[in-house]
Amino acid sequence: MEGFDDAGVFFSDNFGGDQNADGAQINLQAVKKKYKEFIRTFNEDNFFYKYRDNLKRNYLNGRYFLEIEMEDVMGFDETLADKLNKQPTEHLQIFEEAAREVADEITAPRPEHEEHMHDIQILLTSSANPTNIRELKSDSVSRLVKIAGIIVAASGIQAKATRMSIMCRSCSTVIPNLKVNPGLEGYSLPRKCTTEQAGRPKCPLDPFFIMPDKCKCVDFQTIKLQELPDFVPQGEIPRHLQLFCDRSLCERVVPGNRVLIQGIYSIRKVGKPTRQDGREKAVLGVRAPYMRVVGITVDAEGAGAISRYSNITTDEEETFRRMAASSDIYDRLSKSLAPSIFGSNDIKKAITAMLFGGSRKRLPDGLCRRGDINVLLLGDPGTAKSQLLKFVEKVSPIGVYTSGKGSSAAGLTASVMKDPHTRNFVMEGGAMVLADGGVVCIDEFDKMREDDRVAIHEAMEQQTISIAKAGITTTLNSRCSVLAAANSIFGRWDDTKGEENIDFMPTILSRFDMIFIVKDVHDEARDITLAKHIINVHLSSNKSAPSEPAEGEISLATFKKYIHYCRTHCGPRLSEAAGEKLKSRYVLMRTGAGQQEKSADKRHAIPITVRQLEAVIRISESLAKMRLLPFATDEHVNEALRLFQVSTLDAASTGSLAGAEGFTTEEDQETLNRIEKQLKRRFAIGSQVSEQNILQDFLRQKYEERTVMKVIHTMIRRGELQHRMQRKMLYRIC
């Protein structure tokens, strides 16, 4: 019986009883009054009138919107909140009118030229758990829903009429101020002109046209949303949904953002292109779903805050605090990482540190230092590199797995495509953009084409991806760690060939914080233990009952949630004492490397540079983050230096990574030049010779095979020679 005290006109409708029977007819005036009362009077403790003050501040600053929390409406009037949930299209319009009237009252008196009131847009937010795109069925149509996803493409800004005037061609009758429904639904023009004038012929069919200068328009943008990778069932393609944003919601997001969307699940006419003119003709009774957005929350930090694991209960929080306080948490976590893989403890510890990551720092001058740790595994086949990568993809809250041969530069970074409907160019984010805040696992890293590998240089150090294609120039975020696995050039690691095992440039090697060389060593005792372990794994896998995790091991789901909790709740920094210690150790490392280079008379391809110092800082921060500590201490720095020692320093000091660019002594350089001159004299441009014949010729002249191969590889790198016929023949290009 709401609204009976209102000074309205009341009537009894004796014949239209059936329409009113369901009680769906809402008393608009009374509802509007309630919304006005809510904006005016809703206050939190200490008489802080939240929405009234926000509305005034926003209006005076030229931001014509007001953010409303659904929980506040629920606390104010439950039936009102229920109606807003079930009939959002009608109620949002009433709410916006109410907000406009309240804004009129609280901003009066206004200056002379600002007497005209602007429309206020209502944006809704809610702390409810989001639904999955797959669970949106036909019963959710025209209801308020909340979904989570990743933005994969965004269109440019277009204009849509909210009110328009139409004019008849023959009799110039104007029908003003026609209301156009919000959303992607258009307006169908009337077929006949109804005005009749004496002595004039009737107007023809379809006489109306729109008067563009008499239309009132708002901005709108269409966005493509993809469901979160956590929700996609194994082996299925992620689903997409079209979003419609208008007014102040435009330009809020870019591709690659993880977002929570509050919106009205709507439907629009779907068409099929006809043969004659390619226009879409509507199919009767079939509707395509889209979402009319009424509120957006963006995960701006890149910490993966919007994912399936973001709802952590208080009991779980208590468990995580207890886990962090235990002294052996580091060993427990590294043991729980792929427990079915035997050994490689240091690699597991490094990957655990990578999963937690260091702290991202934004400097006062606007630059950022990355907090993510990159790891490269190099070595023999059969050392469980790919298995580790697959496990990391499962355990990381946001993980993307790609293989080097099947990935192009555009698929890893971003691509620009033509939108079939609007014919405009839209941008779609690739694997590194979608893994923002997580880990990208790249297998077969050595099989990638050189120009594709260069595309991820910027993503690994600056953590952004810059694009200048088809008139679109922009920068996307890719704040992710890279875990890469690669083999030696010869398939297996060849100790005698040392530096030739690797086909990577020093530029990409210096971007990895830790580089592990994984060798398949022959050792009887180790082989017996390994064989035992593998046979046990195969025997226990047949049992139907799920085996309990071993003593001290953490289950996969807990591990995943713990990583997510630590990444979102903790950002440690170095303590001063640890900083001093690190400074002196860095100087020692530089001096040691310098002396080694002097004695060996050649420079390492992995120099100990500032990047390596930052790598150690990041590793120590991640070790502190595991224990939820605010500062990284001496103990963490020692472990970080040990990890760095067994990975990158060992790899650099063996000389096994000194690339073809490594500086050589003058005598060596002369020999190399002599071989190169002889090679060029030996076969003309455009001819091909067997590599074996060339090697035998030079061996007869008492040159070392290694030196000759080095010259050939250098010439191939320069693009002067090329391998043909399964690397048996050499072809000279220039």
XYZ file of C-alpha atoms in Angstrom, residues 59-667:
609
model
C 28.847 17.031 -9.579
C 30.919 20.094 -8.734
C 34.045 18.408 -10.170
C 32.257 17.678 -13.435
C 32.010 13.922 -12.852
C 28.346 13.157 -13.388
C 28.060 9.765 -11.710
C 27.452 8.286 -8.264
C 28.728 4.909 -7.052
C 26.231 3.028 -4.907
C 26.937 -0.130 -2.873
C 24.160 -2.707 -3.114
C 24.697 -3.692 0.544
C 23.800 -0.138 1.636
C 20.527 -0.247 -0.332
C 19.838 -3.645 1.250
C 20.400 -2.221 4.723
C 18.175 0.795 3.989
C 15.192 -1.055 2.478
C 15.236 -4.728 1.566
C 12.231 -4.692 -0.780
C 13.771 -1.801 -2.700
C 17.049 -3.707 -3.139
C 15.136 -6.821 -4.207
C 13.231 -4.860 -6.863
C 16.463 -3.260 -8.059
C 17.913 -6.753 -8.458
C 14.916 -8.207 -10.278
C 13.811 -5.248 -12.420
C 17.005 -3.233 -12.874
C 16.064 -1.602 -16.218
C 13.027 0.297 -14.855
C 14.472 0.940 -11.410
C 17.815 2.305 -12.597
C 16.015 4.967 -14.656
C 13.963 5.990 -11.596
C 17.133 5.947 -9.455
C 18.918 8.235 -11.946
C 15.983 10.666 -11.981
C 15.991 10.695 -8.169
C 19.767 11.335 -8.114
C 19.332 14.188 -10.589
C 16.647 15.832 -8.454
C 18.743 15.474 -5.293
C 21.781 16.925 -7.128
C 19.580 19.859 -8.187
C 18.693 20.552 -4.531
C 22.178 20.218 -3.043
C 24.081 22.188 -5.704
C 21.653 25.143 -5.839
C 22.151 28.049 -6.365
C 24.396 27.466 -9.395
C 26.227 30.088 -11.507
C 24.335 31.708 -14.387
C 25.571 29.614 -17.287
C 25.224 26.298 -15.402
C 21.513 26.295 -14.717
C 20.929 23.279 -16.961
C 21.106 20.016 -14.945
C 23.222 17.147 -16.273
C 21.995 13.569 -16.085
C 23.553 11.568 -13.264
C 24.697 8.014 -13.949
C 24.258 5.474 -11.154
C 27.077 2.891 -10.877
C 26.418 -0.164 -8.722
C 29.042 -2.181 -6.836
C 28.609 -5.190 -4.597
C 30.840 -7.453 -2.541
C 28.956 -10.622 -3.529
C 30.888 -13.520 -5.102
C 30.887 -13.332 -8.913
C 29.093 -15.892 -11.089
C 30.753 -17.685 -13.971
C 29.808 -16.762 -17.579
C 28.870 -20.433 -18.154
C 26.229 -20.269 -15.411
C 24.297 -17.389 -17.014
C 21.169 -19.048 -18.422
C 17.879 -17.692 -19.759
C 16.419 -17.224 -16.251
C 19.046 -14.499 -15.561
C 17.818 -12.321 -18.443
C 16.951 -8.757 -17.339
C 18.356 -9.446 -13.856
C 21.307 -7.807 -12.135
C 24.311 -10.184 -12.209
C 27.983 -10.018 -11.266
C 30.658 -11.793 -13.316
C 34.468 -11.924 -13.388
C 36.632 -12.166 -16.501
C 39.467 -10.799 -18.618
C 39.011 -8.044 -21.200
C 40.354 -9.329 -24.523
C 39.231 -6.608 -26.940
C 37.805 -3.094 -26.703
C 36.220 -1.041 -29.492
C 36.565 2.682 -29.994
C 34.050 5.168 -28.584
C 30.819 5.609 -30.548
C 27.720 7.740 -30.015
C 24.216 6.486 -29.282
C 21.054 8.589 -29.257
C 19.013 8.643 -26.037
C 16.382 11.063 -27.376
C 15.783 11.765 -31.034
C 13.471 13.723 -33.326
C 12.146 12.402 -36.636
C 10.648 14.276 -39.586
C 8.307 13.192 -42.382
C 9.777 13.769 -45.860
C 6.558 14.756 -47.620
C 4.617 16.842 -45.081
C 7.562 17.981 -42.848
C 5.805 16.936 -39.640
C 8.308 16.656 -36.779
C 7.836 14.127 -33.963
C 10.174 15.426 -31.234
C 11.819 13.838 -28.180
C 11.342 10.148 -28.885
C 12.909 8.049 -26.149
C 15.405 5.382 -27.260
C 15.902 2.356 -24.985
C 19.342 2.021 -23.370
C 21.609 -0.851 -24.445
C 22.275 -2.263 -27.890
C 18.590 -2.245 -28.910
C 17.855 0.359 -31.568
C 14.632 2.215 -32.387
C 12.308 1.145 -35.209
C 10.863 4.100 -37.121
C 7.066 4.167 -37.674
C 6.034 2.975 -41.164
C 3.203 5.499 -41.746
C 2.747 9.213 -41.167
C -0.496 9.794 -39.249
C -1.023 13.523 -39.948
C -3.830 14.147 -42.417
C -4.247 17.542 -44.062
C -7.226 18.429 -46.217
C -6.535 18.518 -49.937
C -3.146 16.805 -49.660
C -2.352 13.293 -50.834
C -1.472 10.693 -48.183
C 2.184 10.402 -47.210
C 3.975 7.353 -48.732
C 5.274 4.363 -46.713
C 8.424 4.830 -44.608
C 8.479 8.635 -44.882
C 10.431 9.361 -41.689
C 14.086 10.223 -41.344
C 16.135 11.098 -38.263
C 17.222 14.704 -37.670
C 20.795 14.319 -36.390
C 21.079 17.869 -35.024
C 17.988 17.388 -32.830
C 19.278 14.181 -31.214
C 20.705 13.907 -27.734
C 23.590 11.419 -27.655
C 25.816 9.651 -25.129
C 29.151 7.846 -25.570
C 29.225 4.097 -25.629
C 31.809 1.379 -26.125
C 31.537 -2.362 -26.732
C 33.983 -4.660 -24.991
C 34.701 -8.379 -25.361
C 35.013 -10.274 -22.069
C 36.562 -13.734 -21.766
C 35.979 -15.976 -18.764
C 38.832 -16.472 -16.290
C 41.192 -19.372 -17.113
C 40.526 -20.863 -13.627
C 36.894 -21.526 -14.544
C 37.477 -23.111 -17.969
C 37.011 -26.918 -17.794
C 39.929 -29.006 -19.078
C 40.102 -29.102 -22.864
C 37.374 -26.524 -23.522
C 37.594 -23.160 -25.252
C 36.979 -20.095 -23.015
C 33.556 -18.468 -23.521
C 33.133 -14.824 -24.530
C 30.467 -12.252 -23.748
C 29.873 -8.838 -25.283
C 29.677 -5.906 -22.859
C 28.008 -2.556 -23.469
C 29.440 0.399 -21.487
C 28.075 3.924 -21.706
C 28.858 7.439 -20.428
C 31.423 7.453 -17.603
C 32.129 3.704 -17.908
C 33.835 4.169 -21.291
C 37.634 3.959 -21.483
C 37.861 2.452 -17.991
C 39.555 -0.772 -19.118
C 42.172 -1.939 -21.646
C 42.714 -5.472 -23.013
C 44.424 -7.687 -20.446
C 42.661 -6.191 -17.406
C 41.000 -8.581 -14.964
C 37.647 -7.122 -14.034
C 34.540 -7.680 -11.948
C 31.466 -6.589 -13.899
C 28.121 -5.685 -12.331
C 25.532 -5.507 -15.076
C 22.121 -6.296 -16.508
C 22.101 -9.518 -18.525
C 20.203 -8.428 -21.648
C 19.307 -9.775 -25.084
C 19.373 -8.219 -28.535
C 18.140 -9.214 -31.978
C 20.483 -11.488 -33.845
C 20.772 -11.279 -37.624
C 22.144 -13.241 -40.545
C 23.731 -11.425 -43.503
C 21.614 -11.673 -46.663
C 23.196 -12.412 -50.031
C 22.286 -9.206 -51.855
C 23.760 -6.397 -49.759
C 25.416 -8.181 -46.835
C 23.085 -6.451 -44.373
C 21.835 -8.333 -41.354
C 18.226 -9.448 -41.401
C 16.717 -10.196 -38.005
C 15.636 -13.762 -37.252
C 12.331 -13.926 -35.425
C 12.287 -15.146 -31.841
C 16.052 -15.715 -31.517
C 18.035 -13.352 -29.301
C 21.763 -13.060 -28.581
C 22.866 -12.257 -25.002
C 25.035 -9.302 -24.020
C 25.708 -7.477 -20.775
C 24.741 -3.862 -20.068
C 27.397 -2.766 -17.613
C 26.397 -0.751 -14.533
C 29.617 -1.081 -12.545
C 33.269 -2.097 -13.154
C 35.982 -3.035 -10.651
C 39.476 -3.338 -12.185
C 42.350 -5.329 -10.682
C 44.894 -2.537 -11.122
C 47.735 -3.971 -9.041
C 48.361 -6.971 -11.275
C 48.591 -9.199 -8.212
C 45.908 -11.529 -9.531
C 43.434 -10.269 -6.953
C 40.477 -11.211 -9.160
C 40.529 -14.981 -9.512
C 38.714 -18.058 -8.337
C 40.819 -18.162 -5.169
C 40.174 -14.624 -3.986
C 37.482 -15.580 -1.459
C 39.579 -16.724 1.510
C 37.686 -17.564 4.718
C 38.847 -16.493 8.200
C 39.698 -20.128 9.108
C 41.948 -20.398 6.059
C 43.568 -17.065 6.950
C 44.306 -18.410 10.442
C 45.854 -21.585 8.906
C 48.002 -19.485 6.538
C 49.258 -17.310 9.423
C 50.241 -20.480 11.332
C 51.954 -21.908 8.225
C 53.932 -18.683 7.711
C 55.073 -18.714 11.345
C 56.483 -22.275 11.156
C 60.265 -22.350 10.667
C 60.376 -25.019 7.916
C 57.739 -23.456 5.594
C 60.330 -22.851 2.812
C 61.379 -26.529 2.693
C 57.766 -27.732 2.974
C 56.693 -25.542 0.054
C 59.586 -26.647 -2.176
C 58.914 -30.330 -1.296
C 55.229 -29.899 -2.202
C 56.178 -28.534 -5.640
C 55.775 -31.497 -8.046
C 56.410 -34.187 -5.385
C 56.334 -36.902 -8.067
C 59.555 -35.475 -9.605
C 62.651 -36.780 -7.838
C 65.566 -34.558 -6.822
C 66.389 -31.153 -8.409
C 65.852 -29.506 -5.022
C 67.552 -26.216 -5.880
C 65.421 -25.831 -9.026
C 62.266 -26.477 -6.990
C 63.358 -23.883 -4.411
C 64.020 -21.342 -7.178
C 60.594 -22.015 -8.748
C 58.921 -21.651 -5.332
C 60.626 -18.255 -4.944
C 59.423 -17.355 -8.476
C 55.792 -18.258 -7.638
C 55.769 -15.848 -4.685
C 57.766 -13.124 -6.474
C 59.449 -10.005 -5.092
C 57.865 -6.600 -4.515
C 57.052 -4.278 -7.382
C 58.357 -0.756 -6.735
C 57.019 2.451 -8.185
C 59.672 5.162 -7.972
C 58.867 8.856 -7.322
C 59.754 9.769 -10.925
C 57.066 7.424 -12.243
C 59.312 4.532 -13.292
C 58.665 0.975 -12.077
C 61.077 -1.760 -11.058
C 59.770 -5.240 -11.657
C 59.139 -7.642 -8.793
C 58.677 -10.805 -10.866
C 61.449 -13.390 -11.080
C 62.323 -15.064 -14.417
C 63.873 -18.563 -14.479
C 65.472 -20.477 -17.383
C 66.097 -24.254 -17.314
C 68.682 -25.452 -19.847
C 69.714 -29.012 -20.368
C 69.316 -32.606 -21.378
C 66.089 -34.253 -22.461
C 64.501 -36.502 -19.844
C 65.266 -34.260 -16.859
C 61.565 -33.467 -16.164
C 61.757 -29.841 -17.346
C 58.378 -29.879 -19.118
C 56.750 -31.713 -16.183
C 57.894 -28.939 -13.851
C 56.464 -26.338 -16.245
C 53.106 -28.143 -16.406
C 52.943 -28.335 -12.600
C 53.751 -24.620 -12.239
C 50.905 -23.783 -14.638
C 48.542 -25.762 -12.346
C 49.793 -24.352 -9.042
C 50.085 -20.682 -10.055
C 46.870 -18.669 -9.381
C 47.196 -17.300 -12.939
C 49.180 -19.542 -15.278
C 49.528 -19.788 -19.066
C 51.470 -22.592 -20.782
C 52.723 -22.219 -24.363
C 55.202 -24.115 -26.488
C 57.950 -22.293 -28.376
C 57.339 -23.771 -31.799
C 53.590 -23.115 -31.765
C 53.822 -19.523 -30.502
C 54.234 -16.454 -32.661
C 55.202 -12.961 -31.511
C 51.589 -11.762 -31.895
C 50.216 -14.755 -29.944
C 52.573 -14.065 -27.033
C 52.222 -10.268 -26.934
C 49.145 -8.794 -28.666
C 47.507 -8.655 -32.078
C 45.392 -6.089 -33.919
C 42.327 -7.485 -35.720
C 39.481 -6.136 -37.794
C 36.124 -6.258 -36.042
C 33.630 -7.901 -38.464
C 30.672 -5.747 -37.335
C 32.097 -2.235 -37.094
C 34.995 -2.730 -39.570
C 37.265 -0.944 -37.086
C 40.557 -2.306 -35.815
C 40.425 -3.802 -32.322
C 43.250 -5.069 -30.193
C 43.392 -8.551 -28.654
C 45.845 -9.404 -25.886
C 48.083 -12.489 -26.200
C 49.382 -15.012 -23.643
C 51.648 -12.594 -21.738
C 48.902 -9.976 -21.434
C 46.354 -12.543 -20.206
C 48.851 -13.871 -17.638
C 49.160 -10.395 -16.061
C 49.896 -11.037 -12.368
C 50.875 -14.694 -12.891
C 53.376 -16.980 -14.633
C 53.966 -17.700 -18.335
C 55.571 -21.115 -18.922
C 57.326 -21.306 -22.317
C 58.510 -24.789 -23.268
C 60.963 -25.478 -26.151
C 62.294 -21.924 -25.758
C 65.228 -22.675 -28.110
C 62.885 -23.707 -30.964
C 61.294 -20.244 -31.103
C 62.152 -18.089 -34.091
C 64.656 -15.339 -33.284
C 62.299 -12.455 -34.169
C 59.551 -13.955 -31.961
C 61.964 -14.234 -29.065
C 62.904 -10.559 -29.421
C 59.208 -9.660 -28.950
C 59.316 -10.749 -25.310
C 62.440 -8.715 -24.395
C 60.370 -5.691 -23.390
C 57.777 -7.825 -21.585
C 60.498 -9.444 -19.451
C 62.266 -6.315 -18.213
C 59.904 -3.317 -18.540
C 56.793 -5.501 -18.025
C 54.819 -3.674 -20.689
C 54.040 -4.465 -24.313
C 54.078 -1.541 -26.736
C 52.143 -1.799 -29.986
C 52.119 0.381 -33.076
C 50.033 -1.421 -35.698
C 47.225 -0.377 -38.039
C 46.947 3.080 -36.535
C 46.710 1.769 -32.958
C 49.586 2.928 -30.738
C 49.304 1.810 -27.137
C 50.989 0.086 -24.196
C 49.595 -2.958 -22.384
C 50.638 -4.358 -19.003
C 52.283 -7.776 -18.764
C 53.408 -8.001 -15.149
C 54.233 -11.708 -15.241
C 57.115 -14.055 -14.464
C 58.594 -16.141 -17.272
C 59.621 -19.764 -16.674
C 61.334 -21.105 -19.803
C 62.797 -24.518 -20.641
C 65.273 -25.113 -23.476
C 67.550 -27.855 -24.848
C 71.125 -27.646 -26.048
C 71.807 -27.116 -29.780
C 73.105 -30.697 -30.030
C 70.040 -32.181 -28.284
C 72.147 -33.281 -25.300
C 74.586 -31.148 -23.336
C 78.123 -31.604 -24.702
C 80.752 -30.632 -22.123
C 83.602 -30.673 -24.632
C 81.911 -28.037 -26.809
C 81.313 -25.733 -23.825
C 80.048 -22.409 -25.102
C 78.495 -23.780 -28.309
C 75.686 -25.608 -26.495
C 73.677 -22.420 -26.258
C 72.014 -20.585 -29.079
C 70.845 -17.567 -27.030
C 72.029 -13.985 -27.243
C 73.478 -12.429 -24.053
C 70.677 -9.815 -24.245
C 67.985 -12.389 -23.405
C 70.184 -14.316 -20.956
C 70.753 -11.255 -18.772
C 66.961 -10.869 -18.351
C 66.699 -14.198 -16.537
C 67.317 -13.916 -12.802
C 68.286 -17.578 -12.447
C 69.663 -19.873 -15.145
C 69.982 -23.570 -14.295
C 71.974 -26.043 -16.375
C 70.297 -29.423 -15.836
C 72.597 -32.309 -16.795
C 71.731 -35.992 -16.941
C 74.714 -37.291 -14.937
C 75.581 -41.023 -14.878
C 75.839 -42.069 -11.221
C 74.930 -45.575 -10.106
C 73.647 -44.769 -6.607
C 71.496 -41.901 -7.908
C 70.174 -44.043 -10.769
C 69.045 -46.780 -8.329
C 67.183 -44.258 -6.135
C 65.625 -42.602 -9.196
C 64.465 -45.933 -10.649
C 62.930 -46.888 -7.287
C 61.110 -43.557 -7.085
C 59.701 -43.811 -10.639
C 58.530 -47.436 -10.138
C 56.797 -46.367 -6.879
C 55.052 -43.506 -8.709
C 53.785 -45.906 -11.385
C 52.664 -48.522 -8.858
C 50.806 -46.076 -6.606
C 49.074 -44.355 -9.537
C 46.935 -47.470 -10.181
C 45.247 -47.302 -6.781
C 41.712 -45.955 -6.973
C 41.817 -44.247 -3.546
C 43.489 -40.815 -3.703
C 46.775 -41.020 -1.819
C 47.153 -38.662 1.110
C 49.934 -36.079 0.790
C 53.134 -37.261 2.485
C 54.304 -35.907 5.822
C 54.890 -32.130 5.646
C 53.549 -31.838 2.101
C 50.931 -29.214 1.258
C 47.996 -30.065 -1.006
C 47.705 -28.376 -4.407
C 44.575 -26.335 -3.549
C 46.104 -25.046 -0.278
C 49.399 -24.242 -2.039
C 47.524 -22.232 -4.690
C 45.499 -20.277 -2.132
C 48.585 -19.668 0.024
C 50.490 -18.189 -2.956
C 47.492 -15.959 -3.714
C 47.185 -14.852 -0.065
C 50.904 -13.996 0.264
C 50.991 -12.110 -3.054
C 48.009 -9.937 -2.138
C 48.797 -9.342 1.569
C 52.539 -8.816 1.716
C 55.134 -6.622 -0.041
C 58.450 -6.919 1.862
C 61.472 -4.641 1.519
C 65.183 -5.176 2.262
C 66.305 -4.344 5.799
C 69.296 -1.990 6.128
C 71.677 -4.627 7.535
C 70.805 -7.043 4.719
C 71.306 -4.231 2.196
C 74.837 -3.534 3.519
C 75.734 -7.213 3.343
C 74.400 -7.501 -0.199
C 76.357 -4.431 -1.282
C 79.679 -5.887 -0.149
C 78.888 -9.311 -1.665
C 77.990 -7.688 -5.005
C 81.304 -5.821 -5.127
C 83.106 -9.112 -4.332
C 81.196 -10.920 -7.092
C 82.092 -8.205 -9.606
C 85.770 -8.297 -8.573
C 85.867 -12.126 -8.726
C 84.263 -12.147 -12.164
C 86.688 -9.423 -13.344
C 89.753 -11.375 -12.170
C 88.447 -14.554 -13.787
C 87.931 -12.724 -17.076
C 91.476 -11.328 -16.891
C 93.055 -14.705 -16.235
C 91.001 -16.440 -18.947
C 91.547 -13.503 -21.308
C 87.945 -13.476 -22.436
C 84.673 -12.028 -21.173
C 81.671 -13.995 -19.959
C 78.438 -13.750 -21.894
C 76.632 -13.487 -18.564
C 78.207 -10.441 -16.976
C 77.530 -9.733 -13.311
C 75.614 -6.489 -13.753
C 73.091 -4.415 -11.814
C 70.370 -6.691 -13.202
C 71.915 -9.602 -11.315
C 72.065 -7.524 -8.104
C 68.361 -6.738 -8.502
C 67.718 -10.445 -9.092
C 69.231 -11.313 -5.690
C 67.138 -8.548 -4.036
C 63.962 -9.974 -5.619
C 64.766 -13.532 -4.508
C 65.377 -12.395 -0.897
C 62.076 -10.449 -0.929
C 60.185 -13.501 -2.162
C 61.697 -15.617 0.642
C 60.452 -13.025 3.157
C 57.035 -12.985 1.463
C 56.661 -16.754 2.036
C 56.834 -16.097 5.771
C 54.639 -12.959 5.537
C 57.460 -10.817 6.969
C 57.684 -7.057 6.274
C 61.501 -7.041 5.855
C 64.019 -9.371 4.201
C 66.810 -10.152 6.683
C 70.371 -11.549 6.512
C 69.078 -15.119 6.528
C 66.964 -14.476 3.411
C 69.858 -12.723 1.640
C 72.184 -15.691 2.363
C 69.705 -18.177 0.870
C 69.121 -15.871 -2.147
C 72.883 -15.612 -2.742
C 73.208 -19.415 -2.446
C 70.436 -19.932 -5.031
C 72.050 -17.368 -7.308
C 75.448 -19.071 -6.850
C 74.199 -22.572 -7.806
C 72.312 -21.230 -10.828
C 73.583 -18.218 -12.768
C 77.096 -17.872 -11.315
C 77.931 -21.547 -11.862
C 76.570 -21.352 -15.397
C 78.588 -18.183 -16.133
C 81.867 -19.272 -14.519
C 82.083 -22.609 -16.357
C 82.384 -20.548 -19.518
C 79.608 -22.727 -20.865
C 77.477 -19.695 -21.640
C 80.107 -17.483 -23.218
C 78.364 -16.876 -26.551
C 79.980 -16.452 -29.972
C 80.176 -12.757 -29.143
C 82.492 -13.501 -26.189
C 85.680 -11.464 -26.625
C 88.746 -13.538 -27.564
C 92.507 -12.937 -27.459
C 94.283 -11.338 -30.435
C 95.900 -14.632 -31.562
